[in-house]
Coordinates of C-alpha atoms in Angstrom, one line a residue:
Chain X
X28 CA -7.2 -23.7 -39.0
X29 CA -7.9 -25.0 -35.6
X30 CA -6.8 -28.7 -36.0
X31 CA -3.3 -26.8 -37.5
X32 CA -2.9 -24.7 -33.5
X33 CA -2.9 -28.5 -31.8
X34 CA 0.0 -29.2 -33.1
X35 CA 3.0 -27.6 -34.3
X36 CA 6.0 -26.4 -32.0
X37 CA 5.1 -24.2 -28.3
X38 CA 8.0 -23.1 -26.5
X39 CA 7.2 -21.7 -22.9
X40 CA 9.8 -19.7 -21.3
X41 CA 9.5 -19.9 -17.6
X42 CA 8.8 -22.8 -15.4
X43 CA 7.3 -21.9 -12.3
X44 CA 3.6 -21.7 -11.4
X45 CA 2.1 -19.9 -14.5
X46 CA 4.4 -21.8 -17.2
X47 CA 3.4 -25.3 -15.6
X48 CA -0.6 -24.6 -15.1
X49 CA 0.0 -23.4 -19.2
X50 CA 1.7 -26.6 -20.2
X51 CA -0.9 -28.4 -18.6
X52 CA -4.0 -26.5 -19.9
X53 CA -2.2 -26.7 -23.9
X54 CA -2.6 -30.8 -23.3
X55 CA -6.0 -30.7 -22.1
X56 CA -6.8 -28.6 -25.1
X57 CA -5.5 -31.3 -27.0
X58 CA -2.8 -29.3 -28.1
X59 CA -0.4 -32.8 -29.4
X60 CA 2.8 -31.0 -30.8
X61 CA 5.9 -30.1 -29.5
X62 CA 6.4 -28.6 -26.0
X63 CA 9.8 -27.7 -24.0
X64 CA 9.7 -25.4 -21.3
X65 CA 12.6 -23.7 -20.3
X66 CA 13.7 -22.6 -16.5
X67 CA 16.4 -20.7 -15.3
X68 CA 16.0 -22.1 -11.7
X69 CA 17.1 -25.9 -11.8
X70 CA 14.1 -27.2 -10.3
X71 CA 11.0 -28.3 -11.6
X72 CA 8.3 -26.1 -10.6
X73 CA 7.8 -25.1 -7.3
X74 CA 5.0 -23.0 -4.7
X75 CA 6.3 -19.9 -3.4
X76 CA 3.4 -18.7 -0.8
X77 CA 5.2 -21.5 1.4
X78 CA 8.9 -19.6 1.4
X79 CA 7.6 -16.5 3.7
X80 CA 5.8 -18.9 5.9
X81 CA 6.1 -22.5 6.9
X82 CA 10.0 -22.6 5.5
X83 CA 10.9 -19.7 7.5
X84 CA 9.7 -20.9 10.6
X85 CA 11.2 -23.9 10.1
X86 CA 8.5 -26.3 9.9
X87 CA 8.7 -27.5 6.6
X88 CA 12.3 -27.8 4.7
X89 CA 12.2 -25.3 1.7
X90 CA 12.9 -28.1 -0.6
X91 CA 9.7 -29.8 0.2
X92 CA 7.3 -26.8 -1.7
X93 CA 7.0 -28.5 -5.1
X94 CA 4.1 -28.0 -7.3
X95 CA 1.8 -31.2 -7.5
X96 CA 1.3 -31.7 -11.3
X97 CA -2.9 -31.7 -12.6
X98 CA -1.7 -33.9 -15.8
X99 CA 1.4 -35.3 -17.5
X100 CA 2.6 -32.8 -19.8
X101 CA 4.7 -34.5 -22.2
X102 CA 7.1 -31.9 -22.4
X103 CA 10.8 -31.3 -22.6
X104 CA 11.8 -29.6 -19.7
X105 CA 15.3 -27.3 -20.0
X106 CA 15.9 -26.3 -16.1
X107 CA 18.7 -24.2 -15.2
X108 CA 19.5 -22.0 -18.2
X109 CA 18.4 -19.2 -18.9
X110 CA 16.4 -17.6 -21.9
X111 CA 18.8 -14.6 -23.3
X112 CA 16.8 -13.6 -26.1
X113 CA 14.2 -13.5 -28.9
X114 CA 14.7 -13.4 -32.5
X115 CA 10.9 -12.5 -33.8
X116 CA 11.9 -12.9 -37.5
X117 CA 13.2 -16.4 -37.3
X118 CA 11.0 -17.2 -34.3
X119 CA 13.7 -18.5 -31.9
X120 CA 14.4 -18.3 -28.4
X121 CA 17.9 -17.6 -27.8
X122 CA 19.6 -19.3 -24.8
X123 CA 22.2 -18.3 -22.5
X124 CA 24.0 -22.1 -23.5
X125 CA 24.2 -20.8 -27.1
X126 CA 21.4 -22.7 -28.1
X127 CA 18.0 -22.0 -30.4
X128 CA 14.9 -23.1 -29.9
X129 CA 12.8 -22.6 -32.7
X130 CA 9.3 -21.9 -32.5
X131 CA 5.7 -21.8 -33.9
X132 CA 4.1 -19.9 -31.0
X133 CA 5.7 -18.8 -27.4
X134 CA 4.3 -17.9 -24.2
X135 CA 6.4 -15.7 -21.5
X136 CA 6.0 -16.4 -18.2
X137 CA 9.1 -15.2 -17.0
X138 CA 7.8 -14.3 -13.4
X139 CA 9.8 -11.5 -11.7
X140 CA 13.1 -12.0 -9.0
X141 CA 13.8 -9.6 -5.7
X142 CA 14.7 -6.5 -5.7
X143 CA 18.5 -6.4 -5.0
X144 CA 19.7 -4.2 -2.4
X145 CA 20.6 -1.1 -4.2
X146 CA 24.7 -0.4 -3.0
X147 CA 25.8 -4.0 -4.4
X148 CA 29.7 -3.6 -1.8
X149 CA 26.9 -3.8 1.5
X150 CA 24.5 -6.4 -0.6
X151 CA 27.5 -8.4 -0.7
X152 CA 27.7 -8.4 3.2
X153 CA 27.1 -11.6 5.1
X154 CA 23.5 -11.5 6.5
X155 CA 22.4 -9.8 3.8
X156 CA 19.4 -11.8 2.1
X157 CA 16.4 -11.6 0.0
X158 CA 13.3 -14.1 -0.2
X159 CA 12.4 -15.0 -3.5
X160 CA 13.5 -18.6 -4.4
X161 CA 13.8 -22.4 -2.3
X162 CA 18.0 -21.0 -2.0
X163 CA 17.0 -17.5 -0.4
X164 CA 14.3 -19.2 1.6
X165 CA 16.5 -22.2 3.0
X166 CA 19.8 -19.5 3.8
X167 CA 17.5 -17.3 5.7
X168 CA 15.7 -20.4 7.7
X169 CA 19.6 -21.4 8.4
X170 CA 20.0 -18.0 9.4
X171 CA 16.9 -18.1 11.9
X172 CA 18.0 -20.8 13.2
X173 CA 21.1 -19.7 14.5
X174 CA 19.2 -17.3 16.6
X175 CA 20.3 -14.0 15.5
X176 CA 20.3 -11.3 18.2
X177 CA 17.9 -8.6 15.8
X178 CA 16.6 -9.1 11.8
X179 CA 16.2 -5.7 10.3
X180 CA 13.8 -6.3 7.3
X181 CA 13.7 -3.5 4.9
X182 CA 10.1 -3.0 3.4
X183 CA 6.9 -3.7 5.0
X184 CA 4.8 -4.8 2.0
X185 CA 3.2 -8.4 2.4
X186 CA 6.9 -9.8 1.9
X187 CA 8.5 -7.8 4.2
X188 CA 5.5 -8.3 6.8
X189 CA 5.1 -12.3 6.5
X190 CA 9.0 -12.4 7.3
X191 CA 8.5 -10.1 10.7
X192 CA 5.3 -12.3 11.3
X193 CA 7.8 -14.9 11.1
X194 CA 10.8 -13.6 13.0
X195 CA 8.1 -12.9 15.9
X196 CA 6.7 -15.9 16.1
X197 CA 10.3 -17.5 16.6
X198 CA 10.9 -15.2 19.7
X199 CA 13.5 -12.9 17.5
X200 CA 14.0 -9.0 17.8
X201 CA 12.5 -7.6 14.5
X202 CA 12.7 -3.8 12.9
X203 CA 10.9 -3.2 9.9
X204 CA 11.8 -0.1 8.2
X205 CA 9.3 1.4 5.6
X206 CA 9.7 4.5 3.7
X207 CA 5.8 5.2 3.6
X208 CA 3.6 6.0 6.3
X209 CA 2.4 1.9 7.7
X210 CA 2.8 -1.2 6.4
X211 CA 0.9 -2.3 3.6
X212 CA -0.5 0.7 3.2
X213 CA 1.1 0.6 -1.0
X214 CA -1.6 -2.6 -1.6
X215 CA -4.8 -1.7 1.0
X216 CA -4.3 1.8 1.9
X217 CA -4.2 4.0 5.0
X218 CA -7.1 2.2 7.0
X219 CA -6.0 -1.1 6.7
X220 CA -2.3 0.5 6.8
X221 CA -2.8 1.9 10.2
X222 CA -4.4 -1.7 11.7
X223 CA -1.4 -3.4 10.4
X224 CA 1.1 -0.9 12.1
X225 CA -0.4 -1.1 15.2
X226 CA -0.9 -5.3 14.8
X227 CA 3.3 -5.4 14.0
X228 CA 3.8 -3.1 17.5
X229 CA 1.5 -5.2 19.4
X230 CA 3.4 -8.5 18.5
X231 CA 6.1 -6.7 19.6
X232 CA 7.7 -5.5 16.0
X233 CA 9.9 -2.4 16.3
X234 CA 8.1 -0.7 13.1
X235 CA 9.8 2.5 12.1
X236 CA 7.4 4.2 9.4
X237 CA 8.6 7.0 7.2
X238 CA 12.1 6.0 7.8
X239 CA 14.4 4.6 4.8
X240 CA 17.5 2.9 5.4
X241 CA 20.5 4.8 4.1
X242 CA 23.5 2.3 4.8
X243 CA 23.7 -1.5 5.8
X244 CA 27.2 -1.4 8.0
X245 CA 29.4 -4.3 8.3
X246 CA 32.7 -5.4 9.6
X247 CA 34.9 -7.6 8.2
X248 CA 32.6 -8.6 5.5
X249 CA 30.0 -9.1 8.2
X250 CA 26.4 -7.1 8.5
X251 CA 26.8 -5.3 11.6
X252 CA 23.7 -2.6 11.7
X253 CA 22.4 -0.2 9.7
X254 CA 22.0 3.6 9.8
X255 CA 18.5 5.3 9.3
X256 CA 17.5 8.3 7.4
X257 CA 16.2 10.0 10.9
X258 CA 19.9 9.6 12.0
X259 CA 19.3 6.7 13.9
X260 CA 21.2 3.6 13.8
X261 CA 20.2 -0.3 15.1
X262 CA 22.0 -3.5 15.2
X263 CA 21.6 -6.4 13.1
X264 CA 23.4 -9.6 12.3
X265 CA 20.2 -10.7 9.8
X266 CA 18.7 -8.1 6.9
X267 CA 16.1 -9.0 5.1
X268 CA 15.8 -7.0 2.0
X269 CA 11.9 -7.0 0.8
X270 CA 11.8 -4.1 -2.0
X271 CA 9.5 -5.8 -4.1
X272 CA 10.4 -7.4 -7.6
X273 CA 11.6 -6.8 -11.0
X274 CA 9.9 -8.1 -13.5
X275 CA 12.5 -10.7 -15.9
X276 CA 12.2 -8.8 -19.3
X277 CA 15.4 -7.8 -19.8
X278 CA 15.9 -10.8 -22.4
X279 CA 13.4 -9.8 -24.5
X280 CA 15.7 -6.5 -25.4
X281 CA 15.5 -5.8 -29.1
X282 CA 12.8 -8.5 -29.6
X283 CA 10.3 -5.9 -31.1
X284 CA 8.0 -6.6 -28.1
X285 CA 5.9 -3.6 -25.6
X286 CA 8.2 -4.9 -22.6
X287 CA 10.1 -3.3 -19.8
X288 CA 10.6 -2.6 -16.1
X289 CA 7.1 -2.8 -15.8
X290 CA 6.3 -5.9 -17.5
X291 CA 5.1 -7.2 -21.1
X292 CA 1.8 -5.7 -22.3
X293 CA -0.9 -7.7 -23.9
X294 CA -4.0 -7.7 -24.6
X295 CA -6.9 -8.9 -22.6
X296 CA -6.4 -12.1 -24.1
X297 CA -2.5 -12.3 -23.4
X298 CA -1.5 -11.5 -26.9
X299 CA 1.9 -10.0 -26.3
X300 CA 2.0 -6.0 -27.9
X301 CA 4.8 -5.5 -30.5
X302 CA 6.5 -2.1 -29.2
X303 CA 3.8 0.0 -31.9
X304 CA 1.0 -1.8 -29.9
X305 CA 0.4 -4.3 -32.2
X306 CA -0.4 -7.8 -31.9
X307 CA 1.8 -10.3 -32.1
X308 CA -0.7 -13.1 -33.0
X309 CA 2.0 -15.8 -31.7
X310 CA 3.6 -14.3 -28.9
X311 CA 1.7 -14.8 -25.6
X312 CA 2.0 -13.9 -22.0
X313 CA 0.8 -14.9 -18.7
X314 CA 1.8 -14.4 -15.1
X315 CA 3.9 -12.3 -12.9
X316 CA 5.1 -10.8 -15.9
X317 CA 2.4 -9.5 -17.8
X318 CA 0.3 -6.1 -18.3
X319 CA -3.2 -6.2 -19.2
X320 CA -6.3 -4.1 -19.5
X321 CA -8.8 -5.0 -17.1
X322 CA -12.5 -4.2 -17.9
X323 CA -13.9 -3.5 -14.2
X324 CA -10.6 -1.5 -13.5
X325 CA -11.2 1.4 -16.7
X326 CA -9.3 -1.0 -19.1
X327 CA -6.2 0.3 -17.0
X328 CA -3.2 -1.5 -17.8
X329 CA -2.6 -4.2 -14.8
X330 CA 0.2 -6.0 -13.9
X331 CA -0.5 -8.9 -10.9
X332 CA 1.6 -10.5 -8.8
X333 CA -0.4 -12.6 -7.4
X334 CA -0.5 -16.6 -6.7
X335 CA -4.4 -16.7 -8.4
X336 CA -3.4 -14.4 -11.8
X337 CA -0.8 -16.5 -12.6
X338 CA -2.9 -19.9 -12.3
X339 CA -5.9 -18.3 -14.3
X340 CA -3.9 -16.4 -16.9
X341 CA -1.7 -19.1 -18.0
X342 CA -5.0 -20.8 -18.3
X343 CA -6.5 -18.4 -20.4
X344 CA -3.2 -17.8 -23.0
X345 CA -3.0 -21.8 -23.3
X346 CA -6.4 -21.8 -24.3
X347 CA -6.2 -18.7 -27.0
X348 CA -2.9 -20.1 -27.8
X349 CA -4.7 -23.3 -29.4
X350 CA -8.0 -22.0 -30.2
X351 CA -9.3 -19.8 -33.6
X352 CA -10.5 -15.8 -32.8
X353 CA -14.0 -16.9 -32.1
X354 CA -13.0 -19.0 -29.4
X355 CA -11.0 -17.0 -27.8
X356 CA -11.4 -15.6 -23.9
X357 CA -10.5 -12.5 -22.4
X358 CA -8.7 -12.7 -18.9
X359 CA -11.3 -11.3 -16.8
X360 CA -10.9 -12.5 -13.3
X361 CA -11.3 -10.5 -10.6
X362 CA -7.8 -9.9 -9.0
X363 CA -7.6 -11.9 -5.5
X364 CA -4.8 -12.6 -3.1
X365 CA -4.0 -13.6 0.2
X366 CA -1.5 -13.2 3.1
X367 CA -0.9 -14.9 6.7
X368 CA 0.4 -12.6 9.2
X369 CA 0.7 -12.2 13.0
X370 CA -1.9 -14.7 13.3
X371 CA -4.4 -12.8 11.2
X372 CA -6.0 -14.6 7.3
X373 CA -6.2 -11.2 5.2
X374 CA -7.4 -11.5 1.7
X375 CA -8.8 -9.6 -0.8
X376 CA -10.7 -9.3 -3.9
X377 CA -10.8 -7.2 -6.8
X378 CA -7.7 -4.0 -6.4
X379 CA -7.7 -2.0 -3.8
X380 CA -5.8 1.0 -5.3
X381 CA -8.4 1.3 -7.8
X382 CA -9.6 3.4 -5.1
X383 CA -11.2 6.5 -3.9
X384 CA -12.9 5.7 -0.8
X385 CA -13.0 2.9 1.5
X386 CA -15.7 2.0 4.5
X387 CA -15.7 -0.9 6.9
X388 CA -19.0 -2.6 6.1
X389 CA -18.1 -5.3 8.2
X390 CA -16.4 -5.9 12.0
X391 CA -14.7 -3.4 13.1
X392 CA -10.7 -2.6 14.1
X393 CA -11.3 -3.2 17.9
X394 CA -12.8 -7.1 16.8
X395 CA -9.4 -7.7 14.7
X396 CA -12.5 -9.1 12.3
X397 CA -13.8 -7.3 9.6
X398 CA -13.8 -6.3 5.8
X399 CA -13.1 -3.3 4.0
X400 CA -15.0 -2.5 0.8
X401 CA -13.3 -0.1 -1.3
X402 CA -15.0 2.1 -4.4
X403 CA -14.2 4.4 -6.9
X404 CA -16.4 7.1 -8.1
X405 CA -19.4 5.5 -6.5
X406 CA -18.6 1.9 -7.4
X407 CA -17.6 -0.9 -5.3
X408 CA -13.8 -1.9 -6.9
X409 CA -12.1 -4.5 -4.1
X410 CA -13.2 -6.0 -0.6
X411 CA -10.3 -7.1 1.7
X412 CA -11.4 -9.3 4.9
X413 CA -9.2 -10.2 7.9
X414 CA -10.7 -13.2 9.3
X415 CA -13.4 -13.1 7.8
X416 CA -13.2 -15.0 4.3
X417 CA -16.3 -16.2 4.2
X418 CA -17.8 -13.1 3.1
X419 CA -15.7 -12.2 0.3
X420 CA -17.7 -14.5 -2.5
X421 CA -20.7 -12.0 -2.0
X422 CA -18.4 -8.8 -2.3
X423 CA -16.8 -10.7 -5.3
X424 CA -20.5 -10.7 -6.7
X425 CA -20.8 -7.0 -6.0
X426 CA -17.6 -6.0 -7.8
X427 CA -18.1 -8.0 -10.8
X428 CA -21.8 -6.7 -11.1
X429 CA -20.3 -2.9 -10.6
X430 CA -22.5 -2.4 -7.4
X431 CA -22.9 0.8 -5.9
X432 CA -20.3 2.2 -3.3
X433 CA -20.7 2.2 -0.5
X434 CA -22.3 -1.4 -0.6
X435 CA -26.0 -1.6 0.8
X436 CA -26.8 -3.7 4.1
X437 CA -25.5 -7.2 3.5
X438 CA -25.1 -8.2 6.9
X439 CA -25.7 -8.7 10.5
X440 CA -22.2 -7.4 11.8
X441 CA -22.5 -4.0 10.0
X442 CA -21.5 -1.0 11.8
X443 CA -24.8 1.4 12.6
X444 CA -23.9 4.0 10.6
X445 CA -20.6 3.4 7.8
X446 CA -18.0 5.2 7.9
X447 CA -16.8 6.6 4.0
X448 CA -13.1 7.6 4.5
X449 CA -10.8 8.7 1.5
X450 CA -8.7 5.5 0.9
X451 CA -5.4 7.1 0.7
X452 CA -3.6 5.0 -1.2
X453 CA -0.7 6.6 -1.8
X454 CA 1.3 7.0 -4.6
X455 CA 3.8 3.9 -5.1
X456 CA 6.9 6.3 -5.7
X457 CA 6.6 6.9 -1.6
X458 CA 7.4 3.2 -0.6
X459 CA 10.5 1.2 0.0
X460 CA 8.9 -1.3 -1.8
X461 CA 7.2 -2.4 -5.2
X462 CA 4.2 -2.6 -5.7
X463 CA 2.5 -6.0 -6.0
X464 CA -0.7 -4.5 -8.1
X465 CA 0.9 -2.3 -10.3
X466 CA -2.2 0.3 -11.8
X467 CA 0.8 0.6 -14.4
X468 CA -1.3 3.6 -16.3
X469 CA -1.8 6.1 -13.7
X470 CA -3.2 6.6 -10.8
X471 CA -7.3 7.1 -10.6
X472 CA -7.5 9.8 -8.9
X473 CA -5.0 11.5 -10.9
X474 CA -6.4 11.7 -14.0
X475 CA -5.3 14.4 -16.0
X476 CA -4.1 14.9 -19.9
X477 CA -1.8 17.8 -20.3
X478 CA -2.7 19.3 -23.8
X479 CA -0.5 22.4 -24.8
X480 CA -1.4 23.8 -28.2
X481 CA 1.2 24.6 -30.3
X482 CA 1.7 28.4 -31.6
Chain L
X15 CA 3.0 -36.9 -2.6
X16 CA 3.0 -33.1 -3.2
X17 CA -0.2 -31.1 -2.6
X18 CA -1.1 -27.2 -2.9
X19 CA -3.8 -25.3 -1.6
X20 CA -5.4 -22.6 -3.6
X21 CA -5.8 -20.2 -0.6
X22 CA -8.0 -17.6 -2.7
X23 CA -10.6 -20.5 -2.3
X24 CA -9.7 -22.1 1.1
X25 CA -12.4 -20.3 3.4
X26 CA -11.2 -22.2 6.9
X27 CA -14.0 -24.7 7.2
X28 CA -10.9 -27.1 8.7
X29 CA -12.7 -30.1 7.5
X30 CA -8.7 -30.8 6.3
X31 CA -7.1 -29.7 9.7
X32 CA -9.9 -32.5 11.4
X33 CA -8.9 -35.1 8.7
X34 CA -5.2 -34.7 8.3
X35 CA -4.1 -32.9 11.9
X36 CA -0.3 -33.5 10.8
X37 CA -0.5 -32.1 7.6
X38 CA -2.8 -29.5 8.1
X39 CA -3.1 -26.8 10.7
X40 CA -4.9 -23.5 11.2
X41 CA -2.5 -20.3 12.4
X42 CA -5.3 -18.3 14.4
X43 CA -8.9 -18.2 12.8
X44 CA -8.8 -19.2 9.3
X45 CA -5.6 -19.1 8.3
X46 CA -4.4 -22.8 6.9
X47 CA -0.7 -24.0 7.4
X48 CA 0.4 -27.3 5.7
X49 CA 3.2 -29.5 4.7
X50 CA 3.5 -29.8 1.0
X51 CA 5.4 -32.8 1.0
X52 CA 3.2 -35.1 3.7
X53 CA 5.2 -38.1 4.6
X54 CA 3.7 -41.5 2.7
X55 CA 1.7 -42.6 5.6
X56 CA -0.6 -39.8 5.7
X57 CA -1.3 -40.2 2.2
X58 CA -4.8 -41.6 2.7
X59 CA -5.5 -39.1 5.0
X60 CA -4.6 -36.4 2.9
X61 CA -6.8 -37.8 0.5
X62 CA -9.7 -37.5 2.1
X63 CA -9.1 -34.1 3.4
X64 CA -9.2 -33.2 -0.4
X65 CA -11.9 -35.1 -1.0
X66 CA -13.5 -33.5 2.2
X67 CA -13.1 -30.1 1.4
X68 CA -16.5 -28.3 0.7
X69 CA -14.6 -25.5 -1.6
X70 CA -12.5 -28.1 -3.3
X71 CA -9.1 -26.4 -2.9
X72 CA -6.5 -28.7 -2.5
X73 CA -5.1 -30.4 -5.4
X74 CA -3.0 -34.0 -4.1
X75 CA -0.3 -34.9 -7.4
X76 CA 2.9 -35.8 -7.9
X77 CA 6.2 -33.5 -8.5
X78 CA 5.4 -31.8 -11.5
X79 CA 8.7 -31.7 -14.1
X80 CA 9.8 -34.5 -12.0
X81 CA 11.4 -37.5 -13.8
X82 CA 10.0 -38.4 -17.4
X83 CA 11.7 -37.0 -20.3
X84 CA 12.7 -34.6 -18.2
X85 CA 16.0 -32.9 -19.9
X86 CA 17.6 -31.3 -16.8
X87 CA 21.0 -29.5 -17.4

């Protein structure tokens, strides 16, 4: 039984960071059979963190951000088609070039793409771009470049704010328009919300909270501006449009499989869910793409976008994919992501809108230092520092061991007497953009079951 | 030479940015900047800013997918 999974035929569908750190984990597994991964971008895999940062300020040339390979992989690499569907009783990919690529077990790591603009005439205007692959990155870098007279960037989640960060630190006029109340506020809630509003002002960001754009203008097939839904109206040769993602399922239509807008469910050990919630037993998933219970998070259905998830998850489906039940792992990582802005290292640990309450046990607002615990219902669920990642190992500890909330003394730069403030997270539907934790159950302070007997 | 930086483990010790300065480069505090692509010559230094780092988070390879049966359409 387990000498049969190392070998045999593994088709991975999407080759970017989860679908490569897979490959390469199957062949240290000793997995020896057949691999071919299949891309619909035509490069090899490549880093995104890079595309909101060093591109866009020009320093480094967008297509410089390749992924450095751990191991040779041995594969057969199909870049620049695209999957268009799944045939789960002859076990074949279907692809858009007509072709079929048979299989004995598959893993999805899709990934997600931008959300488009929404009104596809004024998407279609020039200036108009979003920031999701080495092309978008490179046109918008071109665009900077050129020295625009104002970027408008639609949506202030950690996109949306890296690109301002950006903009700024080039010298250009920036407004950031976001439908909630601060920026950020979707992923680390209203205290951290409110320190990154007033961070984007200082560096001299025109932020308009609460505020949704209700028309990009153009003339002659040209952005011009764009008209706000408090009647006001700004100039703009650039717009950035940074609504968040959808998640690439759309393929798997009428494959029998759980997936949809928001994402393919598994279980915790990326077994991809038929649509009756079972397991598939050779259908696996991994990344950007995927919903999963989490343990430490009341086995709520998650969906990360993070950097980290997708590295450790397509770890742990290569590993279940070539290993019998018994040695199977759950993915149980605590969540953890990062983001440069304005200067500023903010990370976090564990998910912040598993939430109730948050308290600053550390620094303070004023410093520009400091981290925020966050709990729920007495326990300590994420930690997120601004320069101050040192710490976040020992709040890691706390969240994995279900410490109490708020955390006990830990340290020497404690405020006298914490501070436990709801954590007003709010819900999702309020933002421009998506969210890039998706609690894709509900939210925890909403938990209700409607039960209506019937007459 | 391509290298990444798992910045969930980078924890700005700069041990890289004092090794490499032209590859590496902190933006405020902690926050690390860096060239994926270094240029050849400061392949040895780049080397032993990996090798330097006390949380082990940069990983020095080649292109991934690059080259070898590589069957790009």
């Amino acid at each position: 039984m387990s000498a049969e999974l190392k070998q045999g035929r593994i088709v991975i569908v999407g080759a970017s960071l989860a679908g490569l750190r897979a490959a390469e984990t199957l062949r240290d597994e000793g997995f020896s059979g057949d691999l071919t991964l299949v891309g619909d971008e035509p490069h090899p895999p490549y880093d995104r963190p890079p595309l909101s940062k060093q591109v866009l300020l020009g320093r480094v040339p967008a297509a410089d951000v390749g992924l450095p390979g751990r191991r040779p992989v041995d594969a057969h690499w199909k870049l620049g088609v695209r999957a268009s569907g799944l045939d789960p009783a002859t076990k074949e990919v279907l692809l858009a070039n007509g072709e079929r690529l048979p299989f004995d077990r598959l893993l999805i790591t899709t990934g997600t793409r931008a959300r488009p603009w929404p009104h596809p005439e004024e998407a279609r205007l020039d200036g108009v771009l979003t920031v999701r692959t080495i092309e978008d990155a490179g046109r918008l870098a071109e665009r900077l470049d050129a020295g625009p007279n104002r970027v408008l960037v639609i949506g202030a989640g950690f996109s949306g704010s890296e690109i301002a960060s950006a903009c700024r630190e080039r010298g250009l006029a920036v407004t950031v328009a976001e439908r909630g109340p601060a920026p950020l506020v979707g992923a680390l809630g209203g205290t951290l919300g409110s320190f990154a509003a007033r961070l984007q002002r200082a560096h001299g960001v025109d932020l308009r909270c609460g505020v949704t754009v209700t028309a990009l203008t153009g003339a002659n097939g040209r952005l011009t501006g764009a008209e706000l839904s408090d009647g006001s109206r700004i100039e703009a040769d650039v717009a950035v449009v940074a609504l968040g993602a959808v998640r690439n399922t759309e393929w798997l239509a009428g494959s029998g499989l759980a997936a949809g807008p928001r994402g393919v469910a598994c279980d915790a050990g990326c077994q991809a869910f038929t649509m009756y919630g079972i397991v598939t037993g050779e259908v696996f998933v991994a990344g950007d793409v995927a919903r999963f219970p989490h343990p430490l998070f009341g086995y709520q259905m998650l969906a990360l976008e993070h950097w980290g998830n997708a590295v450790e998850q397509a770890e742990v489906a290569a590993h279940n994919m070539v290993n019998p039940g018994p040695l199977r792992r759950p993915h149980l990582a605590v969540p953890s992501f990062w983001s440069s802005q304005f200067g500023l290292n903010i990370k976090s640990v564990g998910v912040p809108t598993f939430s109730d309450q948050v308290t600053i046990a550390q620094g303070s607002v004023e410093e520009g230092r400091l981290v925020v615990a966050y709990g729920y219902r007495g326990r300590i669920t994420a930690a997120v520092s601004v320069d101050r990642a040192k710490w976040l190992d020992h709040y890691r500890h706390l969240i994995e061991t279900a410490a109490p909330f708020p955390p006990g003394p830990g340290a020497a730069d404690r405020p006298t007497a914490p501070k436990v403030v709801p954590s007003d997270v709010p819900d999702p539907k309020v933002l421009s953009h998506g969210p890039t934790v998706a609690l894709t159950g509900h939210l925890p302070d909403r938990r209700l079951a409607v039960v209506r007997p019937t007459a | 030479m391509q290298i990444v930086v798992d910045l969930n483990r980078c924890q700005g010790y700069a041990q890289c940015v004092f090794l490499a300065p032209r590859v590496f480069e902190l933006h405020g505090e902690e926050a690390l900047r860096y060239a994926p692509a270094p240029p050849e010559e400061q392949a040895e230094r780049v080397r032993r800013a990996a090798a330097a780092c006390p949380v082990q988070a940069i990983l020095v390879g080649e292109q991934a997918g690059a080259g070898a049966g590589a069957d790009v359409r």
